[in-house]
GROMACS .gro file of C-alpha atoms in nm:
model
  334
    1MET     CA    1  -0.274   0.512   6.562
    2GLY     CA    2  -0.138   0.609   6.221
    3PHE     CA    3  -0.443   0.832   6.158
    4LEU     CA    4  -0.324   1.060   6.445
    5LYS     CA    5   0.020   1.096   6.283
    6ARG     CA    6   0.113   1.461   6.233
    7ASP     CA    7   0.217   1.571   5.881
    8LYS     CA    8   0.578   1.686   5.849
    9LEU     CA    9   0.658   2.052   5.775
   10GLN     CA   10   0.807   2.194   5.460
   11ILE     CA   11   0.888   2.525   5.299
   12ILE     CA   12   0.810   2.557   4.928
   13VAL     CA   13   1.057   2.806   4.788
   14PHE     CA   14   0.940   2.985   4.463
   15HIS     CA   15   1.208   3.084   4.211
   16GLY     CA   16   1.272   3.450   4.284
   17TYR     CA   17   1.427   3.746   4.106
   18GLY     CA   18   1.635   4.035   4.222
   19SER     CA   19   1.915   4.264   4.129
   20GLU     CA   20   2.267   4.366   4.225
   21ASN     CA   21   2.139   4.518   4.545
   22ARG     CA   22   1.793   4.375   4.599
   23PHE     CA   23   1.729   4.031   4.750
   24TYR     CA   24   1.379   3.928   4.668
   25ALA     CA   25   1.247   3.579   4.758
   26ARG     CA   26   0.897   3.419   4.803
   27GLY     CA   27   0.765   3.090   4.922
   28ARG     CA   28   0.518   2.916   5.152
   29ALA     CA   29   0.538   2.713   5.467
   30LEU     CA   30   0.302   2.414   5.470
   31GLU     CA   31   0.232   2.074   5.614
   32ASP     CA   32   0.359   1.810   5.368
   33GLU     CA   33   0.056   1.644   5.208
   34ASP     CA   34   0.275   1.386   5.032
   35ILE     CA   35   0.174   1.483   4.686
   36ASP     CA   36   0.329   1.258   4.418
   37LEU     CA   37   0.322   1.441   4.084
   38GLY     CA   38   0.411   1.122   3.901
   39GLN     CA   39   0.104   0.924   4.020
   40LYS     CA   40  -0.139   0.790   3.757
   41GLY     CA   41  -0.514   0.710   3.767
   42ALA     CA   42  -0.804   0.942   3.793
   43ILE     CA   43  -0.862   0.882   4.166
   44ASN     CA   44  -0.495   0.956   4.254
   45LEU     CA   45  -0.491   1.264   4.037
   46LEU     CA   46  -0.819   1.386   4.187
   47LEU     CA   47  -0.671   1.330   4.538
   48ASN     CA   48  -0.364   1.523   4.448
   49THR     CA   49  -0.564   1.822   4.330
   50TRP     CA   50  -0.766   1.813   4.663
   51LYS     CA   51  -0.428   1.815   4.860
   52ARG     CA   52  -0.303   2.111   4.657
   53PHE     CA   53  -0.596   2.328   4.760
   54GLU     CA   54  -0.671   2.189   5.095
   55THR     CA   55  -0.361   2.321   5.246
   56ASP     CA   56  -0.250   2.335   5.613
   57GLU     CA   57  -0.042   2.653   5.635
   58ILE     CA   58   0.222   2.734   5.893
   59ARG     CA   59   0.101   3.079   5.984
   60ASN     CA   60   0.296   3.365   6.141
   61THR     CA   61   0.611   3.169   6.206
   62PRO     CA   62   0.967   3.309   6.178
   63ILE     CA   63   1.204   3.189   5.909
   64ARG     CA   64   1.567   3.248   5.821
   65ILE     CA   65   1.746   3.273   5.491
   66VAL     CA   66   2.126   3.212   5.455
   67PHE     CA   67   2.322   3.270   5.136
   68GLY     CA   68   2.668   3.357   5.026
   69ASP     CA   69   2.935   3.379   5.306
   70ASN     CA   70   2.676   3.328   5.578
   71LYS     CA   71   2.470   3.633   5.509
   72VAL     CA   72   2.150   3.599   5.711
   73VAL     CA   73   1.801   3.754   5.645
   74GLN     CA   74   1.513   3.711   5.880
   75GLY     CA   75   1.147   3.685   5.778
   76LYS     CA   76   0.801   3.562   5.883
   77THR     CA   77   0.506   3.386   5.723
   78ASP     CA   78   0.173   3.553   5.701
   79ASP     CA   79  -0.176   3.432   5.781
   80GLU     CA   80  -0.173   3.207   5.470
   81GLY     CA   81   0.175   3.070   5.525
   82TYR     CA   82   0.334   3.286   5.254
   83PHE     CA   83   0.660   3.488   5.304
   84LEU     CA   84   0.809   3.763   5.100
   85ILE     CA   85   1.173   3.873   5.160
   86ASN     CA   86   1.261   4.207   5.015
   87GLU     CA   87   1.594   4.323   5.149
   88THR     CA   88   1.877   4.548   5.024
   89PHE     CA   89   2.223   4.423   5.000
   90ASP     CA   90   2.527   4.536   4.794
   91GLY     CA   91   2.717   4.309   4.562
   92LEU     CA   92   2.466   4.024   4.532
   93SER     CA   93   2.569   3.948   4.178
   94ALA     CA   94   2.897   3.814   4.326
   95TYR     CA   95   2.707   3.511   4.452
   96ALA     CA   96   2.542   3.441   4.116
   97ASN     CA   97   2.639   3.163   3.874
   98SER     CA   98   2.699   3.220   3.494
   99GLU     CA   99   2.322   3.219   3.436
  100GLY     CA  100   2.258   3.473   3.708
  101TRP     CA  101   2.110   3.244   3.977
  102VAL     CA  102   2.185   3.297   4.349
  103ASN     CA  103   2.150   2.993   4.573
  104PHE     CA  104   2.027   3.018   4.931
  105ASP     CA  105   1.876   2.805   5.202
  106ILE     CA  106   1.560   2.875   5.407
  107SER     CA  107   1.478   2.714   5.746
  108PHE     CA  108   1.219   2.748   6.023
  109THR     CA  109   1.366   2.950   6.310
  110ASP     CA  110   1.132   2.792   6.562
  111THR     CA  111   1.217   2.419   6.571
  112ASN     CA  112   0.963   2.353   6.851
  113LEU     CA  113   0.660   2.342   6.617
  114LYS     CA  114   0.539   1.996   6.739
  115HIS     CA  115   0.594   1.857   6.386
  116GLU     CA  116   0.888   1.685   6.227
  117ILE     CA  117   1.054   1.915   5.978
  118LEU     CA  118   1.161   1.772   5.645
  119ASN     CA  119   1.509   1.797   5.482
  120GLN     CA  120   1.670   1.849   5.825
  121ASN     CA  121   1.512   2.201   5.822
  122ARG     CA  122   1.698   2.314   5.514
  123PHE     CA  123   1.509   2.406   5.203
  124PRO     CA  124   1.705   2.526   4.903
  125GLY     CA  125   1.596   2.825   4.688
  126GLU     CA  126   1.713   3.028   4.390
  127MET     CA  127   1.693   3.394   4.295
  128LEU     CA  128   1.773   3.528   3.945
  129ILE     CA  129   1.979   3.836   3.874
  130PRO     CA  130   1.972   3.897   3.504
  131SER     CA  131   2.325   3.881   3.345
  132LYS     CA  132   2.496   4.200   3.244
  133THR     CA  133   2.506   4.049   2.889
  134ALA     CA  134   2.120   4.044   2.871
  135ARG     CA  135   1.982   4.259   2.593
  136PHE     CA  136   1.610   4.228   2.685
  137GLY     CA  137   1.378   4.020   2.905
  138VAL     CA  138   1.082   3.806   2.828
  139ILE     CA  139   0.754   3.805   3.016
  140SER     CA  140   0.525   3.516   2.925
  141ASP     CA  141   0.189   3.394   3.007
  142ILE     CA  142   0.145   3.020   3.061
  143ASP     CA  143  -0.218   2.915   2.990
  144ASP     CA  144  -0.288   2.875   2.617
  145THR     CA  145   0.040   3.059   2.548
  146ILE     CA  146   0.286   2.774   2.604
  147LEU     CA  147   0.050   2.519   2.766
  148HIS     CA  148  -0.273   2.385   2.607
  149THR     CA  149  -0.523   2.474   2.874
  150GLY     CA  150  -0.863   2.574   2.728
  151VAL     CA  151  -0.925   2.906   2.910
  152VAL     CA  152  -1.187   3.011   2.654
  153SER     CA  153  -1.394   2.691   2.690
  154SER     CA  154  -1.744   2.723   2.819
  155LEU     CA  155  -1.729   2.759   3.199
  156LYS     CA  156  -1.356   2.667   3.164
  157TRP     CA  157  -1.446   2.303   3.179
  158LYS     CA  158  -1.127   2.218   2.983
  159VAL     CA  159  -0.906   2.399   3.235
  160ILE     CA  160  -1.074   2.192   3.517
  161ILE     CA  161  -1.029   1.860   3.335
  162ASN     CA  162  -0.678   1.928   3.230
  163THR     CA  163  -0.565   2.042   3.572
  164ILE     CA  164  -0.729   1.769   3.763
  165PHE     CA  165  -0.700   1.462   3.545
  166LYS     CA  166  -0.375   1.521   3.357
  167ARG     CA  167  -0.027   1.476   3.501
  168ALA     CA  168   0.211   1.770   3.444
  169ILE     CA  169   0.448   1.556   3.245
  170ASN     CA  170   0.164   1.458   3.015
  171ARG     CA  171   0.037   1.806   2.944
  172ARG     CA  172   0.107   1.924   2.593
  173PRO     CA  173   0.317   2.239   2.529
  174LEU     CA  174   0.227   2.443   2.220
  175GLU     CA  175   0.443   2.328   1.924
  176GLY     CA  176   0.783   2.499   1.903
  177ALA     CA  177   0.732   2.706   2.218
  178ALA     CA  178   1.025   2.569   2.416
  179ASP     CA  179   1.268   2.611   2.126
  180PHE     CA  180   1.153   2.970   2.067
  181TYR     CA  181   1.198   3.059   2.429
  182HIS     CA  182   1.555   2.905   2.424
  183GLN     CA  183   1.633   3.118   2.117
  184LEU     CA  184   1.500   3.433   2.298
  185HIS     CA  185   1.705   3.340   2.600
  186LYS     CA  186   2.023   3.308   2.391
  187GLY     CA  187   1.938   3.614   2.180
  188LYS     CA  188   2.093   3.723   1.861
  189THR     CA  189   2.454   3.678   1.980
  190GLN     CA  190   2.378   3.331   2.127
  191ASP     CA  191   2.516   3.424   2.471
  192GLU     CA  192   2.293   3.706   2.603
  193ALA     CA  193   2.127   3.499   2.879
  194ASN     CA  194   1.807   3.700   2.844
  195PRO     CA  195   1.580   3.630   3.150
  196ILE     CA  196   1.249   3.454   3.102
  197PHE     CA  197   0.962   3.527   3.355
  198TYR     CA  198   0.654   3.313   3.353
  199VAL     CA  199   0.344   3.505   3.483
  200SER     CA  200  -0.004   3.347   3.524
  201HIS     CA  201  -0.345   3.404   3.678
  202SER     CA  202  -0.316   3.052   3.836
  203PRO     CA  203  -0.288   3.019   4.213
  204TRP     CA  204   0.040   2.939   4.387
  205ASN     CA  205  -0.111   2.604   4.473
  206LEU     CA  206  -0.022   2.488   4.121
  207TYR     CA  207   0.343   2.614   4.151
  208ARG     CA  208   0.508   2.264   4.154
  209TYR     CA  209   0.279   2.132   3.898
  210LEU     CA  210   0.365   2.417   3.649
  211GLU     CA  211   0.735   2.397   3.742
  212LEU     CA  212   0.737   2.028   3.655
  213PHE     CA  213   0.557   2.094   3.324
  214LEU     CA  214   0.829   2.358   3.229
  215THR     CA  215   1.115   2.131   3.330
  216ALA     CA  216   0.970   1.819   3.160
  217ASN     CA  217   0.919   2.011   2.836
  218ASN     CA  218   1.263   2.166   2.839
  219PHE     CA  219   1.156   2.537   2.874
  220PRO     CA  220   1.425   2.785   2.998
  221LYS     CA  221   1.448   2.811   3.365
  222GLY     CA  222   1.289   3.131   3.505
  223PRO     CA  223   1.079   3.268   3.797
  224ILE     CA  224   0.717   3.152   3.797
  225LEU     CA  225   0.486   3.417   3.928
  226LEU     CA  226   0.125   3.325   4.031
  227ARG     CA  227  -0.118   3.455   4.276
  228THR     CA  228  -0.281   3.365   4.613
  229MET     CA  229  -0.631   3.205   4.638
  230SER     CA  230  -0.743   3.498   4.846
  231SER     CA  231  -0.658   3.735   4.555
  232PHE     CA  232  -0.940   3.584   4.362
  233THR     CA  233  -1.186   3.723   4.617
  234ARG     CA  234  -1.012   4.055   4.662
  235ARG     CA  235  -1.012   4.112   4.294
  236ARG     CA  236  -1.391   4.071   4.279
  237LYS     CA  237  -1.431   4.319   4.557
  238GLY     CA  238  -1.281   4.584   4.332
  239ASP     CA  239  -0.903   4.566   4.350
  240ASP     CA  240  -0.804   4.808   4.083
  241LYS     CA  241  -0.544   4.591   3.892
  242PRO     CA  242  -0.505   4.219   3.823
  243GLN     CA  243  -0.232   4.054   4.017
  244LYS     CA  244  -0.070   3.953   3.685
  245GLN     CA  245  -0.034   4.322   3.597
  246LYS     CA  246   0.111   4.404   3.929
  247GLU     CA  247   0.370   4.130   3.900
  248ILE     CA  248   0.473   4.258   3.550
  249THR     CA  249   0.494   4.609   3.681
  250ASN     CA  250   0.730   4.496   3.964
  251ILE     CA  251   0.952   4.325   3.709
  252LEU     CA  252   0.992   4.625   3.498
  253ASN     CA  253   1.049   4.849   3.812
  254THR     CA  254   1.314   4.613   3.926
  255TYR     CA  255   1.512   4.634   3.601
  256PRO     CA  256   1.475   4.988   3.478
  257ASP     CA  257   1.750   4.949   3.220
  258LEU     CA  258   1.608   4.638   3.052
  259SER     CA  259   1.339   4.627   2.780
  260PHE     CA  260   1.097   4.338   2.745
  261ILE     CA  261   0.910   4.119   2.495
  262LEU     CA  262   0.561   4.037   2.622
  263ILE     CA  263   0.399   3.714   2.514
  264GLY     CA  264   0.041   3.602   2.590
  265ASP     CA  265  -0.284   3.484   2.433
  266SER     CA  266  -0.584   3.647   2.292
  267GLY     CA  267  -0.842   3.464   2.509
  268GLU     CA  268  -0.828   3.646   2.841
  269ARG     CA  269  -0.691   3.995   2.937
  270ASP     CA  270  -0.338   3.981   2.816
  271ALA     CA  271  -0.393   4.235   2.548
  272ASP     CA  272  -0.541   4.487   2.782
  273ILE     CA  273  -0.263   4.434   3.036
  274TYR     CA  274   0.022   4.453   2.785
  275ILE     CA  275  -0.117   4.774   2.622
  276GLU     CA  276  -0.142   4.942   2.965
  277ILE     CA  277   0.213   4.820   3.058
  278SER     CA  278   0.350   4.968   2.740
  279LYS     CA  279   0.186   5.306   2.823
  280MET     CA  280   0.313   5.295   3.187
  281PHE     CA  281   0.672   5.215   3.067
  282PRO     CA  282   0.732   5.402   2.736
  283ASN     CA  283   1.009   5.258   2.515
  284ARG     CA  284   1.044   4.953   2.737
  285VAL     CA  285   0.833   4.705   2.539
  286LYS     CA  286   1.025   4.574   2.232
  287ALA     CA  287   0.736   4.358   2.095
  288ILE     CA  288   0.405   4.185   2.188
  289TYR     CA  289   0.312   3.843   2.063
  290LEU     CA  290  -0.034   3.706   2.127
  291ARG     CA  291  -0.150   3.350   2.053
  292SER     CA  292  -0.472   3.319   1.858
  293VAL     CA  293  -0.760   3.136   2.019
  294SER     CA  294  -1.061   2.960   1.877
  295HIS     CA  295  -1.311   3.229   1.975
  296LYS     CA  296  -1.421   3.478   1.705
  297LYS     CA  297  -1.553   3.754   1.933
  298ARG     CA  298  -1.241   3.759   2.155
  299MET     CA  299  -1.018   3.756   1.844
  300ALA     CA  300  -1.215   4.048   1.694
  301ARG     CA  301  -1.191   4.242   2.024
  302VAL     CA  302  -0.817   4.198   2.043
  303SER     CA  303  -0.768   4.306   1.678
  304LYS     CA  304  -0.977   4.619   1.752
  305LEU     CA  305  -0.769   4.703   2.059
  306PHE     CA  306  -0.451   4.697   1.858
  307SER     CA  307  -0.591   4.860   1.537
  308ASP     CA  308  -0.445   5.198   1.637
  309PHE     CA  309  -0.149   5.054   1.827
  310LYS     CA  310   0.135   5.123   1.579
  311HIS     CA  311   0.437   5.221   1.786
  312ILE     CA  312   0.532   4.874   1.916
  313PRO     CA  313   0.570   4.564   1.693
  314PHE     CA  314   0.266   4.348   1.765
  315LEU     CA  315   0.166   4.014   1.614
  316ILE     CA  316  -0.112   3.764   1.665
  317VAL     CA  317   0.019   3.422   1.583
  318ASP     CA  318  -0.135   3.091   1.497
  319LYS     CA  319   0.202   2.905   1.494
  320THR     CA  320   0.519   2.952   1.701
  321SER     CA  321   0.709   2.971   1.371
  322GLU     CA  322   0.541   3.300   1.287
  323ALA     CA  323   0.662   3.464   1.607
  324MET     CA  324   1.014   3.318   1.542
  325ALA     CA  325   1.020   3.463   1.193
  326HIS     CA  326   0.912   3.806   1.337
  327ALA     CA  327   1.167   3.790   1.615
  328LYS     CA  328   1.444   3.713   1.370
  329GLU     CA  329   1.342   3.991   1.139
  330HIS     CA  330   1.359   4.238   1.429
  331GLY     CA  331   1.691   4.112   1.547
  332PHE     CA  332   1.584   3.945   1.872
  333ILE     CA  333   1.716   3.597   1.768
  334GLU     CA  334   1.972   3.463   1.534
   0.00000   0.00000   0.00000
């Protein structure tokens, strides 16, 4: 009767970010679909993709977070199994390690969910509090900025093929990107611990896939901020701002004393979002770097957008080395 076996329950905790007095954590409660990110073969990869998007959410169930000296925060998942904890505490940085990460554990409060719970109902998470030595932060897109994706391909067929039929550890990062991000993280003094935030239009269903890509290719550790599948529909119905822009706005609001370098590509809407962010937060954007793409019309459009944009250092780059030279010239890196 194995086909009647119930899937075990899990909580996927997304890397969060907060401040000295703000505990901010996100994640999702799901049935475990036994996705093996190391599997090979087209059929297995296709099956894994199906499992990522055909999720069985644990809806409207209470959860509990414990950190530090048994500080407890209560929360609840929503109709899609997501949870967002946004609580105020004093002295949170006392619980952070040298890189600013605060460790915590999340568990299901209701242990009578008629399913076995993985990990003895203990799911570790981390939240970043930028170091006091940080001189700036970095907010980076992922697709075609650090990961070869093909977002400008016709009907985005390259995106589909790359996501479905390539393992995360086999995906190619753009040359030199990881080294550049480590240099930005270390800063000019080599010990600034500048925070790196990865923001994408991709759905949260790809969180573990993208996390593995970043880890396997030695990118600096940082929060990965995506969006729900339902946000795709809401956006089409006239939501005023893209989720990506909302995430970036929240980051800048969270750290009012920190300036940022924004990195993206010229293929989608990064240029529009970054220009608007720079207007919303005067004197908070130190530089904007955009990867060039193989699409003449889009490149021409971006160049026109920035033609009168003179007050913030801006550069369209073909190679990472160009951005590195510019960052060194402006004193961002050694």
